[in-house]
Amino acid sequence: MFKELLNKINPSKLSRSFHTTTCLNEVRLLTRLRVVDNSEIGKRAMAEGKPPKVICVYNKQRVGYIGDRVMVAIKGQKKKGILVGLKQTQKVRVPKFDSNNVVLIDDNGTPLGNRIHVPIPTILRTILKERTHSKGADYTKLLAIATKFV
Amino acid sequence: MSFAIRRTTELIGATKWFLRRECRVLSTLPEKTEEPEKVVARKRSTGRRLFKNEAILESRHIYPEFLPDPNPKWRNSLREKLERADMLQRRSQIDIPEFYVGSILAVTISDPHAQSKTNRFVGICIERKGCGLRAEFTLRNVVDHQGVEVRYDLYDPTIQNIQVLRLEKRLDEKLFYLRDALPEYSTFPFDMDPEILPEGTPVPINPVQVKLKPRPWLERWERQDLKGVSNIEEHLKEKDRVRRELRKTPWEKYDLMKQYRKTIPIEDQNDIWDEVHNQLQQLQMAKKKTVRKRTFVTPKTQLA
Amino acid sequence: MANNLKILCTKLSKLRLDHIVTRSAVFTVKYRPPYWYQPKERVLSDEYLTQDNKKFIEEFINDRKNTQQELESPLVNGTFQISQQWNRSTRRVGLVARKIGNYPIWSKDGKKMQTTLLQVVDNHVIKYIPPEEFNPMKTTELKWREKRRLGCILVGSETIDPTTVTKDYTDLFSRVGMLPKKHLFRFMVSPEAALPTGTPLFASHFRVGDYIDVRAKTMDRGFQGVMKRWGFKGMPASHGVTKTHRRPGNIGAGGEKARVWPGTKMPGHMGNRWRTLRGVKILRINTKYNVIWTLGVAIPGETGAMCYLFDTVLPLRKLESSPPFPTYLPSNDELIEYYDECVHPFADRTLTFEET
């Protein structure tokens, strides 16, 4: 059976498909993320095998970058989070992780857990400081609960 | 093409020399005294060429980014010269050591985002690409059970120090399969001590065969000719094996023009290394001196 | 109120915008070479010269080239007096450069910038044509008229062997006492910035941190479809679309004017057109090889193509202080490399950031 296949199909004539780009690993709508802090909801969701899915990326392009705020759906609830590590190829000197990591926060920017057990890129410090306004939410609180910077 | 021609002339010369030897043994005529000199002369000339070729061979593996992109559309001798001058200037400021894909490096950069303004990362080099000042390398490590990869520009002026903790080569040129391998193969402690090899030893090749995690994988590792992976076969199905056979391109290894297009011809390489060799040697000597100074520590005298 | 409106109108009319040649069937550009242009290429047949004669001819030509190189610039000699001063409305001569490639350079903030290298090879002023005698052929319909009259300077780059080109072309140069050049370009220049024949032009004619305009012929992309040429979106790749994935779609509307309008965007030849890139910043100059590093890689043309360089016309990036006028005079105390203040030279120490 395989010999027939080998004889029939010529590899050069195999391709009759559209051109597609390489796998970009972007974080957009309905992307599954990995919760990286020790909040109750997060731990339970990851343990059950139902990771949070992105419902909204707060960005003009609707594609997440490190430090972007996202709305995720966990265990039937809507929670906000901040992207803390991406699988996407990054610029030089910015670390790239093996999974898309998110830290859950509430509307004021206070994280729901009290420890992040995974390393965090240092570029977050600058990005979150820029995003924080005096009267709005303070996003830099999650830097306080981080254990390691990469 | 020139290396092909040179090989054939060498072959012809070798066969001629061999035939002459045989004929001398079989013939009844007395041996001529000229022949041994001719033989010696030819041997000496080949010896000199071999010596220069060996030096070139070394440099193109140690400093691969000095060779320009082989695409003839983008080649210009003056621009390459200026680029090499800039590269040497940067090398005079910081020591960019010899390393290969598979070596473990520790890179310290000055980071405006970090609190202490410096950032140190240790990892195994999985990729090295780019020519000239665009040369980049990627380091991979597993920190707190999270795989992290960082790309660096070799000639970035914010890099403060590149230290080789373990200098070795691997069986493959790119180690992207470590992303789908068990995490123990990519974990290296941040406080690893540098392993210094004795001077003059060749670069060791680590023959480790990595075990991959079960499918799904990020790429089709079975279709790439990887020598550093041990257990691809047990994760494959019949369909994959069939498709792999169909996708194989066994004619590629005979494609001389394809290889020629990817490489810089030996005459151009000679010119490049002639230009650059002296300064690189000087930098290496300076580095050796500093290393020797560092190892010798004067004992502190105790105050009475 | 009427007075203010008048002032506004006069200011707006003074804003200079160069011609933009449109690709339309109605206003086609008519190419007729100017009066001073002569055909350049000649058929090189095998002249049966002996080895000695060939050597002699080569030596003779090399001697002539060297003497031309060693000739002092007429500005230095004292044969030409620099009478006028530079002011903001003078236009001075430009340079003819060859694009030799790109490579990255880092700024003092640690940011990587891609730069293009432009090499100014052997530029000499061939001729100055004063505005009274200068009457160029009109390539586009004049939308507005320049009030001031500008002269023309012919600049040539890369001296070549006179035996490889036609006699008429060589005579163009020998009439003014120069060896023929490979490329001959012209620059519009105000009469104060006139230069004598034989003045060599160097890369230091521009200073580091200045903005220039680069005019060159874009890369020839051949016959291209409507998506690459005009940026049309095409049609979806699947969902029942039949045989129409990269086609233009509709090319006209119905009604009274039911015809295809001239100038409708369609597939055709793309590239190989003169385009000017405005406001390019100069980051670094090497005076030994006469190379200019410019920010960005959008210089039109492929590697090895020639381009015009001249002071920018953009109002916010124009020259404020006096540049080397009318051109740069080589001096003994010049450095080999000049860097812009934002550029980090490779010979400097590793960049570190201070703790705040």
PDB file of N, CA and C in Angstrom, chain C residues 230 250-252 260-266:
ATOM      1  N   TRP C 230      -0.112  48.388  -6.573  1.00  0.00           N
ATOM      2  CA  TRP C 230      -0.968  49.444  -6.034  1.00  0.00           C
ATOM      3  C   TRP C 230      -1.469  49.162  -4.628  1.00  0.00           C
ATOM      4  N   ASN C 250     -13.391  45.306  -9.840  1.00  0.00           N
ATOM      5  CA  ASN C 250     -14.091  46.259 -10.681  1.00  0.00           C
ATOM      6  C   ASN C 250     -13.144  47.366 -11.156  1.00  0.00           C
ATOM      7  N   ILE C 251     -13.254  47.779 -12.430  1.00  0.00           N
ATOM      8  CA  ILE C 251     -12.365  48.841 -12.919  1.00  0.00           C
ATOM      9  C   ILE C 251     -13.120  50.090 -13.338  1.00  0.00           C
ATOM     10  N   GLY C 252     -14.395  50.167 -13.097  1.00  0.00           N
ATOM     11  CA  GLY C 252     -15.107  51.390 -13.449  1.00  0.00           C
ATOM     12  C   GLY C 252     -16.542  51.334 -12.994  1.00  0.00           C
ATOM     13  N   VAL C 260     -13.590  53.066 -19.042  1.00  0.00           N
ATOM     14  CA  VAL C 260     -12.465  52.953 -18.100  1.00  0.00           C
ATOM     15  C   VAL C 260     -11.701  54.269 -18.153  1.00  0.00           C
ATOM     16  N   TRP C 261     -11.609  54.958 -17.041  1.00  0.00           N
ATOM     17  CA  TRP C 261     -10.934  56.255 -16.990  1.00  0.00           C
ATOM     18  C   TRP C 261      -9.454  56.094 -17.257  1.00  0.00           C
ATOM     19  N   PRO C 262      -8.843  57.048 -17.920  1.00  0.00           N
ATOM     20  CA  PRO C 262      -7.382  57.001 -18.053  1.00  0.00           C
ATOM     21  C   PRO C 262      -6.745  57.175 -16.679  1.00  0.00           C
ATOM     22  N   GLY C 263      -5.737  56.381 -16.428  1.00  0.00           N
ATOM     23  CA  GLY C 263      -5.090  56.439 -15.125  1.00  0.00           C
ATOM     24  C   GLY C 263      -5.609  55.397 -14.167  1.00  0.00           C
ATOM     25  N   THR C 264      -6.488  54.504 -14.641  1.00  0.00           N
ATOM     26  CA  THR C 264      -6.999  53.446 -13.764  1.00  0.00           C
ATOM     27  C   THR C 264      -5.841  52.538 -13.373  1.00  0.00           C
ATOM     28  N   LYS C 265      -5.816  52.166 -12.085  1.00  0.00           N
ATOM     29  CA  LYS C 265      -4.702  51.350 -11.596  1.00  0.00           C
ATOM     30  C   LYS C 265      -4.867  49.927 -12.095  1.00  0.00           C
ATOM     31  N   MET C 266      -3.859  49.479 -12.808  1.00  0.00           N
ATOM     32  CA  MET C 266      -3.884  48.137 -13.395  1.00  0.00           C
ATOM     33  C   MET C 266      -2.501  47.526 -13.271  1.00  0.00           C
TER      34      MET C 266
END
